[in-house]
Amino acid sequence: MLARTYRLIKKEDFRKTYANRKSLANPLLVLYHFKKSNQYAPRIGISVSKKIGNAVIRNKVKRRIREAMRSYLPKIKTEYDLIFVARIKIGKASFKEIEKSVEDLLIRAKMIRKMSKT
RNA sequence: CGAGUAUGCCAGAUGACCGCGGACACCAAAUGCCGAAAGGCGGUGUCUGAGGAAAGUCCGAGCUCCAUAGGGCAAGGUGCUGGGUAACACCCAGUGGGGGCGACCCCAAGGAAAGUGCCACAGAGAGAUACCGCCGAUGGCGGGCAACACCGCACAGGCAAGGGUGGAAAGGCGAGGUAAAAGCUCACCAGCAGUUAGGCGACUAACUGGCUCGGUAAACCCCACCUGGAGCAAGACCGAAUAGGGGAACAACAAAACGGCCCGUUUUAGUUCCCGGGUAAGGUCGCAUGAGGUGUCAGGCAACUGGCAUCCUAGAUAAAUGGUCAUCACUCCUUUAAGGAGGACAGAACUCGGCUUACAGGCAUACUCGCAAU
RNA sequence: GGUGCGGUGGCGAAGCGGUAACGCUGCGGACUGCAAAUCCGCCAUUCGUCGGUUCAAAUCCGACCCGCACCU
């Protein structure tokens, strides 16, 4: 699992992020985001409902989303809370499709920091 | 070779790189960050990390709190016998009944002559009867006769064989018997009671007897046995907040623990209303050495039990097993010696023993039936 | 994780051993010049699903499926 500082846990934080009403979607995922102030690390929540499948499938989807996020984590703008909501089709998707979907949403939401040229 | 039955087992394997939970060791520590506080936050190495059902939550226990879990009633559960077990509604071995050619499988399987209820519609009648019917020997009435005999009627009365109704109609079937009939009598079968023999027992076998008694207890009930209630979100500690502040009312023939009721036990707290004040899924433990696993020896038909040796095998808290690749094994497809596709049901949450339900396939052992060959 | 309750026409809801009330909606008809209102008629053969007990099951018993509520 993610380190505690990167996790979005509290019900209140989820509620506030949904209430911000800023979202993007593609067939596999929905991304909600909420800009905070004075925050030094992005916090990420993952929501997989019972509609997706049984406990094994839901667990697998969560793992794959986390794995896909892992490489982007240091590049994400620090002052945001993000929530990924799984959609029904994700149960049948491969890891590569999920990885593409995560990348697509992060770029479209402009969450990737501009890295200094190397 | 094919079809099947029973029991037990497996749930792809190995390696490389990146990533995650836990334990241990070492290193690093800023007087740093988060938080009201308690407390938490780093790196490296080694070891370790989901199931046969982890599931449904249907039973049984341990454990914790309520009193140490007490008595009676009520309520609920179990229900052929014997054994196993911590316990069970589970397992083993039997009995009885049912199914299969067979190996074998299935069964909530105590009591209806302790009592009560119900048995709709139909039907005369559903523990009680006579609608159609059969008879009318006997008695009666009428005829007939010297008197009987005899003939008729179907009034008294007898019968339950046949018809019809129904899921079910006073044991079944055959023979004798009779006015017509009927266990009225007899043979066989079913059932009941008794005796004897065998078995710890359920029960079985033989003999004798009188002659027969509806179904339903997953209806109430009776009998025997069992059950106190709640659940790890139990519960304990730490921290914050509340209370330990104020006012009024009730209350020892009282109130609370106490939960369906009563008794009993313990305590003297408490309950209601108003004013004032105020917060959140806080942290640590419980939490994994246990009715434990494996091997072996002994007892037992078996379930299982005992001795000895040996092993330690997940403990998270929104929740850890994933990603990429290679090789081998398996299944399928296309073609030919290579390529492609695929892998069921399903994710520990205090812990065990069972049951039930879901499930791609594979392995081992024993046995049954059929065909062929020797 | 644990505990409890429920599932009956399209919707709500009664019935808890004897063959499925009632209200709303819908459909058809009557009334009307046309409507509304009113009146009459129709709509359950799988009572969530599968078994069992019984002569007979929505009802009693067991297993399974789905939905809802409560406990920090």
XYZ file of C-alpha atoms (C1' of nucleotides) in Angstrom:
564
model
C 0.000 0.000 0.000
C 0.966 3.617 -0.280
C 2.839 5.388 2.472
C 0.520 7.059 4.941
C 1.324 10.609 3.835
C 0.120 9.876 0.293
C -3.133 8.251 1.400
C -6.555 9.870 1.467
C -8.384 8.108 4.321
C -10.928 10.208 6.169
C -14.581 10.246 5.160
C -14.553 14.035 5.492
C -11.721 14.397 2.948
C -13.551 12.189 0.460
C -16.722 14.212 0.957
C -14.925 17.528 0.377
C -13.202 16.279 -2.758
C -16.441 15.025 -4.298
C -18.133 18.297 -3.294
C -15.498 20.252 -5.268
C -17.176 18.792 -8.392
C -14.086 18.866 -10.582
C -13.762 15.624 -12.442
C -12.560 13.934 -15.593
C -13.419 10.535 -16.944
C -12.576 7.856 -19.472
C -14.202 4.413 -19.906
C -12.212 2.790 -17.092
C -11.838 5.485 -14.427
C -13.170 8.758 -13.035
C -10.739 11.246 -11.443
C -11.849 13.842 -8.886
C -9.387 16.516 -7.779
C -9.351 19.232 -5.125
C -6.709 21.893 -4.684
C -5.563 22.493 -1.126
C -3.177 25.025 0.295
C -0.147 24.344 2.478
C 0.126 20.699 1.482
C 3.521 19.203 0.715
C 2.484 15.823 -0.698
C -0.436 14.795 -2.920
C -3.012 12.509 -1.284
C -4.687 9.805 -3.301
C -7.883 7.875 -2.588
C -9.116 4.855 -4.527
C -12.784 3.867 -4.601
C -13.921 0.514 -5.981
C -17.594 -0.255 -5.430
C -19.341 -3.601 -5.109
C -20.629 -3.188 -8.663
C -17.142 -3.992 -9.991
C -17.096 -7.584 -8.739
C -16.346 -9.797 -5.772
C -13.650 -9.161 -3.187
C -10.893 -10.774 -5.257
C -11.611 -8.635 -8.315
C -11.936 -5.413 -6.282
C -8.670 -6.095 -4.499
C -6.907 -6.761 -7.796
C -8.246 -3.538 -9.339
C -7.016 -1.508 -6.352
C -3.565 -3.081 -6.579
C -3.300 -2.367 -10.284
C -4.365 1.256 -9.891
C -1.768 1.711 -7.136
C 0.904 0.071 -9.266
C 0.033 2.312 -12.214
C 0.160 5.400 -9.948
C 3.511 4.489 -8.441
C 5.718 5.800 -11.192
C 3.805 9.098 -11.455
C 3.689 9.772 -7.732
C 6.823 11.973 -7.444
C 5.696 14.058 -10.427
C 2.203 14.977 -9.227
C 1.513 18.489 -8.039
C 1.769 18.376 -4.268
C -1.140 20.585 -3.285
C -3.889 18.300 -4.654
C -6.154 15.583 -3.246
C -7.109 13.016 -5.911
C -9.737 10.264 -5.968
C -9.802 7.523 -8.560
C -13.220 5.882 -8.926
C -13.299 2.558 -10.763
C -15.953 2.020 -13.430
C -17.527 -1.318 -14.309
C -15.435 -2.057 -17.391
C -12.185 -1.980 -15.388
C -12.863 -5.488 -14.088
C -12.026 -6.941 -17.491
C -9.164 -4.581 -18.361
C -5.495 -5.580 -18.464
C -2.801 -3.802 -16.476
C -1.543 -1.960 -19.553
C -4.977 -0.555 -20.283
C -5.295 0.672 -16.700
C -1.839 2.229 -16.837
C -2.770 4.116 -20.034
C -6.030 5.256 -18.486
C -4.293 6.631 -15.377
C -1.725 8.436 -17.516
C -4.456 9.908 -19.718
C -6.376 11.343 -16.766
C -3.308 12.783 -15.038
C -2.180 14.561 -18.193
C -5.630 15.889 -19.046
C -6.092 17.169 -15.497
C -2.684 18.865 -15.728
C -1.533 17.203 -12.540
C 1.970 16.457 -13.773
C 4.565 18.935 -12.585
C 6.881 20.428 -15.165
C 10.160 18.765 -14.471
C 13.361 20.668 -14.999
C 14.928 19.577 -18.251
C 17.510 16.856 -17.808
C -10.766 -50.715 -23.273
C -15.377 -48.382 -21.736
C -18.975 -46.996 -17.876
C -19.193 -46.234 -12.702
C -18.749 -46.341 -6.859
C -16.024 -45.036 -2.398
C -11.919 -42.727 0.228
C -7.740 -39.504 0.490
C -4.771 -35.612 -1.745
C -3.203 -31.293 -5.131
C -5.197 -26.324 -6.478
C 0.900 -25.154 -11.611
C 6.525 -24.972 -10.717
C 11.379 -22.381 -10.941
C 14.295 -17.949 -11.718
C 15.398 -12.394 -12.599
C 14.259 -7.007 -11.802
C 10.822 -3.210 -9.523
C 7.035 -2.629 -5.409
C 4.055 -3.869 -0.537
C 2.508 -6.036 5.086
C 4.925 -8.277 9.563
C 9.070 -9.942 12.884
C 14.177 -9.502 14.303
C 19.040 -7.150 14.013
C 21.970 -2.984 12.835
C 22.483 2.125 11.284
C 20.718 7.062 11.266
C 18.899 10.497 14.147
C 16.644 16.682 12.878
C 15.674 18.537 18.926
C 12.629 18.258 12.400
C 7.335 17.130 10.641
C 1.881 15.561 11.854
C -1.324 15.626 16.315
C -5.174 18.647 21.646
C -2.632 14.595 23.843
C -1.433 9.570 23.911
C 1.336 8.377 19.969
C 3.187 8.110 14.894
C 6.711 9.325 10.588
C 13.524 7.005 8.002
C 17.351 3.462 5.731
C 19.889 -1.419 5.115
C 20.036 -6.757 5.790
C 17.836 -11.617 7.001
C 13.452 -14.470 7.623
C 8.357 -14.649 6.577
C 3.389 -13.481 4.212
C -4.310 -16.118 2.234
C -8.199 -20.953 1.399
C -10.223 -25.847 0.565
C -13.773 -23.675 0.916
C -10.621 -17.903 3.877
C -17.581 -17.785 1.757
C -22.821 -18.466 3.923
C -23.054 -17.255 9.351
C -26.484 -22.720 9.886
C -24.801 -25.415 14.564
C -21.078 -26.468 18.657
C -17.105 -24.680 21.894
C -12.913 -21.711 23.902
C -12.231 -16.511 25.455
C -14.344 -11.658 27.601
C -18.102 -8.877 30.343
C -22.738 -9.135 32.931
C -22.827 -12.127 39.972
C -19.128 -16.914 41.101
C -23.998 -18.037 36.508
C -27.884 -19.737 41.536
C -33.494 -22.088 41.928
C -38.486 -22.461 39.603
C -41.789 -21.335 35.584
C -41.883 -19.916 30.630
C -39.294 -20.243 25.920
C -36.117 -22.797 22.523
C -33.377 -27.060 20.676
C -32.262 -32.391 19.869
C -35.028 -37.143 18.795
C -33.680 -45.494 16.232
C -29.210 -47.877 19.262
C -24.168 -48.008 21.081
C -19.623 -45.451 20.954
C -16.148 -41.004 19.906
C -15.433 -35.843 21.415
C -14.055 -29.899 25.031
C -18.873 -29.840 22.701
C -22.396 -30.491 18.720
C -27.736 -30.695 14.991
C -20.891 -33.483 13.662
C -18.145 -38.270 13.040
C -17.750 -43.864 13.476
C -20.000 -48.752 14.002
C -24.689 -51.035 13.946
C -30.563 -51.574 13.648
C -34.989 -50.666 10.717
C -37.024 -48.619 6.032
C -36.249 -47.116 0.730
C -33.287 -47.066 -4.119
C -29.586 -49.352 -7.584
C -27.934 -55.493 -11.937
C -23.782 -54.221 -8.668
C -19.603 -51.639 -5.968
C -22.658 -48.633 -2.976
C -26.080 -44.597 -1.809
C -30.316 -42.029 0.766
C -33.741 -41.339 5.367
C -36.033 -34.982 11.228
C -36.448 -42.741 11.903
C -39.461 -41.625 19.870
C -44.916 -41.730 21.331
C -51.474 -41.491 17.711
C -54.548 -48.227 23.054
C -52.303 -40.126 28.104
C -55.458 -36.314 26.300
C -57.166 -32.290 22.873
C -57.619 -30.259 17.936
C -57.954 -30.717 12.529
C -59.353 -34.006 8.217
C -61.956 -28.364 3.256
C -65.002 -29.973 -1.277
C -67.413 -34.604 -2.212
C -69.917 -38.387 0.464
C -75.165 -41.712 4.131
C -70.925 -41.758 7.191
C -64.090 -39.190 8.520
C -63.925 -43.312 15.859
C -68.519 -42.427 13.434
C -72.618 -44.158 9.705
C -76.575 -46.711 6.387
C -77.956 -43.195 0.612
C -78.600 -46.861 -3.271
C -78.523 -51.843 -1.907
C -78.762 -57.310 0.002
C -81.964 -60.108 3.289
C -86.390 -60.397 5.843
C -84.528 -66.955 8.843
C -87.472 -64.688 13.512
C -91.756 -61.447 14.842
C -95.847 -58.576 12.246
C -99.699 -57.797 8.325
C -102.301 -59.966 4.034
C -103.358 -64.372 1.173
C -103.624 -69.676 1.450
C -104.631 -74.457 4.124
C -108.460 -79.008 8.039
C -103.617 -77.879 10.215
C -98.812 -77.198 8.594
C -96.137 -76.216 4.323
C -96.186 -72.320 0.997
C -96.872 -67.263 -1.476
C -96.827 -61.934 -1.076
C -95.706 -57.060 1.576
C -91.096 -54.737 3.338
C -93.711 -52.641 9.217
C -90.222 -54.241 13.140
C -85.570 -55.905 12.381
C -80.704 -58.112 10.421
C -76.124 -57.089 7.182
C -71.967 -54.091 5.607
C -70.785 -58.366 0.608
C -71.595 -55.005 -3.859
C -72.365 -49.672 -5.937
C -71.107 -44.604 -5.285
C -67.753 -40.358 -2.727
C -62.893 -39.504 -1.207
C -55.989 -39.004 -0.260
C -58.134 -42.280 3.457
C -64.402 -45.976 4.727
C -63.612 -51.027 10.730
C -57.036 -55.728 8.214
C -55.856 -58.199 2.710
C -57.003 -62.479 -0.317
C -59.146 -67.373 -0.988
C -62.351 -71.260 0.943
C -66.215 -72.725 4.217
C -70.570 -70.700 6.245
C -75.588 -67.928 6.023
C -82.079 -65.702 5.072
C -78.363 -62.130 3.638
C -73.784 -61.404 5.868
C -69.677 -60.679 8.965
C -62.508 -63.345 11.733
C -68.389 -66.217 12.462
C -64.640 -70.531 11.225
C -60.017 -72.094 8.612
C -55.175 -71.621 5.511
C -51.537 -67.898 3.975
C -49.880 -62.774 4.543
C -49.786 -57.961 7.402
C -50.457 -55.997 12.328
C -50.985 -56.469 17.976
C -49.892 -58.844 22.850
C -47.165 -62.484 25.603
C -43.259 -66.253 26.435
C -38.466 -68.238 25.272
C -33.608 -67.706 22.943
C -29.605 -64.329 21.040
C -27.618 -59.195 21.470
C -24.935 -53.826 26.259
C -28.903 -51.949 23.035
C -31.947 -50.446 18.648
C -33.754 -55.171 17.220
C -33.955 -60.266 15.287
C -35.771 -65.470 15.364
C -39.137 -69.274 17.039
C -43.615 -70.516 19.520
C -48.363 -69.322 21.687
C -52.679 -66.332 22.062
C -57.018 -63.684 21.268
C -58.954 -61.814 16.730
C -57.734 -56.020 14.589
C -57.074 -50.992 16.591
C -57.879 -44.482 10.283
C -54.368 -40.262 9.158
C -51.823 -35.963 11.068
C -47.009 -34.657 16.416
C -41.956 -30.142 10.098
C -50.742 -29.292 14.896
C -50.978 -28.476 20.386
C -48.946 -32.014 23.312
C -46.470 -36.393 26.181
C -41.653 -38.737 27.215
C -36.134 -38.535 27.491
C -31.914 -35.375 27.238
C -29.702 -30.353 26.550
C -29.617 -24.787 26.845
C -28.454 -18.153 31.735
C -27.634 -13.500 28.394
C -24.618 -10.818 25.124
C -20.694 -10.673 21.869
C -13.392 -9.099 20.027
C -17.642 -3.099 17.313
C -16.639 -8.517 23.729
C -13.425 -6.272 27.105
C -8.877 -3.747 29.544
C -5.487 0.396 29.824
C -3.688 5.424 28.151
C -5.181 10.401 26.205
C -9.030 14.263 25.160
C -13.904 15.736 26.384
C -18.070 15.096 29.825
C -19.095 14.201 35.068
C -16.787 14.945 40.035
C -20.822 22.204 38.448
C -25.793 24.699 39.744
C -31.372 24.439 40.397
C -36.161 21.565 40.818
C -38.984 16.970 41.460
C -39.222 11.565 42.859
C -37.148 7.693 46.076
C -35.755 3.058 51.781
C -43.222 -0.438 52.117
C -37.817 2.487 47.360
C -34.400 2.039 43.286
C -30.542 -0.334 40.467
C -27.427 -4.556 38.774
C -31.539 -7.879 35.837
C -31.947 -9.321 30.075
C -39.668 -12.921 29.342
C -41.687 -13.515 34.655
C -41.185 -14.899 39.932
C -37.703 -16.040 43.784
C -32.931 -15.276 45.496
C -28.162 -12.426 45.860
C -25.463 -7.784 45.998
C -25.280 -2.430 46.308
C -27.171 2.547 48.312
C -26.177 4.160 44.468
C -29.806 6.463 41.315
C -33.924 8.443 37.842
C -36.432 12.675 35.235
C -36.531 17.917 33.727
C -34.007 22.779 33.172
C -29.329 25.874 32.947
C -24.143 25.650 31.543
C -20.204 23.238 28.480
C -18.526 20.092 24.288
C -16.271 15.992 20.611
C -15.093 12.003 17.109
C -14.625 6.618 12.973
C -7.903 8.859 18.791
C -3.895 5.334 20.417
C -1.982 0.679 22.754
C -3.315 -4.188 24.270
C -6.761 -8.193 23.481
C -3.681 -10.719 18.688
C -1.847 -16.021 17.825
C 1.814 -22.070 21.456
C -3.132 -23.983 19.999
C -8.851 -29.307 22.281
C -1.785 -27.141 17.031
C 0.796 -29.727 12.826
C 4.127 -33.862 11.092
C 6.421 -38.719 11.842
C 6.397 -43.220 14.522
C 4.845 -47.008 18.160
C 0.697 -49.067 21.040
C -4.861 -49.831 21.922
C -9.554 -49.960 19.085
C -13.670 -53.055 13.417
C -13.752 -47.654 13.153
C -14.448 -42.543 14.624
C -10.666 -41.712 18.026
C -7.231 -42.062 22.214
C -2.348 -42.471 24.616
C 3.291 -42.515 24.606
C 7.828 -40.720 22.267
C 10.426 -37.559 18.784
C 10.246 -33.156 16.057
C 8.384 -28.266 14.016
C 6.569 -22.909 15.042
C 3.634 -21.844 9.944
C -0.096 -14.322 8.109
C -1.527 -10.915 11.920
C -3.465 -6.077 8.482
C -6.857 -1.700 10.137
C -9.857 1.023 4.354
C -6.654 -3.405 5.006
C -0.204 -6.485 2.736
C 0.919 -11.305 -2.476
C 1.047 -6.945 -7.527
C 3.722 -5.452 -12.326
C 7.113 -7.013 -16.365
C 9.829 -11.130 -18.519
C 11.983 -16.108 -19.356
C 11.901 -21.580 -19.099
C 9.297 -26.117 -18.081
C 4.552 -28.901 -17.260
C -1.018 -29.066 -18.475
C -5.599 -27.980 -21.774
C -7.506 -26.201 -26.534
C -6.930 -24.404 -31.733
C -4.352 -23.993 -36.381
C -0.792 -26.384 -38.823
C 3.017 -29.340 -38.822
C 7.418 -29.653 -35.375
C 6.736 -24.538 -34.748
C 2.950 -20.567 -33.641
C -1.291 -18.644 -30.947
C -4.847 -18.697 -26.890
C -6.049 -20.215 -21.903
C -5.859 -21.590 -16.118
C -12.135 -22.881 -11.946
C -14.520 -21.160 -7.351
C -12.655 -17.438 -4.786
C -9.194 -12.941 -0.426
C -7.618 -14.251 6.573
C -9.904 -9.910 10.301
C -10.348 -13.127 18.093
C -9.473 -18.542 17.591
C -10.847 -23.603 16.898
C -14.454 -28.282 15.681
C -18.259 -29.322 12.098
C -22.257 -28.554 8.441
C -23.908 -26.216 3.947
C -23.103 -23.831 -0.634
C -19.506 -22.513 -5.153
C -15.665 -24.896 -8.173
C -11.358 -25.596 -14.421
C -9.004 -29.705 -13.989
C -5.478 -33.445 -12.149
C -3.302 -37.622 -9.071
C -3.351 -42.120 -5.897
C -5.655 -46.510 -3.689
C -9.618 -50.116 -3.286
C -13.896 -52.050 -5.530
C -18.313 -52.925 -9.179
C -20.593 -53.725 -14.069
C -20.016 -54.508 -19.477
C -17.128 -55.928 -23.869
C -12.692 -58.163 -26.011
C -8.298 -61.259 -25.755
C -5.354 -65.030 -23.277
C -16.601 -8.179 11.596
C -21.306 -9.058 14.341
C -26.838 -8.844 15.051
C -31.873 -8.399 13.437
C -36.001 -7.777 9.821
C -38.244 -8.466 5.128
C -39.455 -10.481 -0.261
C -47.488 -11.579 -2.312
C -50.516 -8.162 -9.645
C -47.127 -2.166 -12.452
C -47.214 0.320 -6.971
C -48.900 -0.107 -1.778
C -50.887 -3.897 1.310
C -54.083 -8.206 3.932
C -54.126 -13.436 4.355
C -50.158 -17.639 8.082
C -52.836 -25.211 6.584
C -58.614 -25.880 2.672
C -57.158 -23.461 -3.233
C -55.129 -15.462 -3.070
C -59.006 -9.763 0.188
C -58.692 -4.401 -0.553
C -56.898 0.518 -2.455
C -54.217 3.206 -6.437
C -52.635 2.719 -11.600
C -53.663 0.503 -16.469
C -57.155 -1.594 -20.273
C -62.388 -2.179 -22.172
C -67.507 -0.557 -21.736
C -71.707 2.637 -19.942
C -72.956 7.912 -19.090
C -71.516 12.927 -22.139
C -71.759 17.112 -27.848
C -66.373 16.010 -25.887
C -64.044 15.369 -21.239
C -63.743 15.026 -15.754
C -66.258 12.654 -11.840
C -69.308 8.278 -11.188
C -70.856 3.113 -12.297
C -69.772 -1.964 -14.442
C -66.179 -5.525 -16.071
C -60.926 -7.382 -16.830
C -55.503 -8.087 -15.185
C -51.593 -13.386 -9.877
C -51.788 -20.495 -12.321
C -43.749 -19.281 -10.856
C -46.893 -15.846 -3.547
C -37.955 -14.519 -4.282
C -35.741 -19.802 -5.917
C -35.106 -25.164 -5.018
C -36.295 -29.398 -2.039
C -39.108 -31.837 2.120
C -43.632 -32.869 5.638
C -49.021 -33.322 4.544
C -54.715 -35.901 1.135
C -53.684 -30.587 0.482
C -48.339 -25.387 1.445
C -48.290 -18.189 0.023
C -48.874 -20.373 5.085
C -45.067 -25.584 8.477
C -39.497 -27.254 8.065
C -34.548 -26.960 5.598
C -31.007 -24.952 2.008
C -29.926 -20.957 -1.355
C -30.653 -15.790 -3.796
C -31.772 -10.609 -3.184
C -32.997 -6.101 -0.337
C -33.097 -3.077 4.196
C -31.911 -1.565 9.220
C -28.881 -1.501 13.698
C -24.039 -2.133 16.722
C -17.624 1.527 17.026
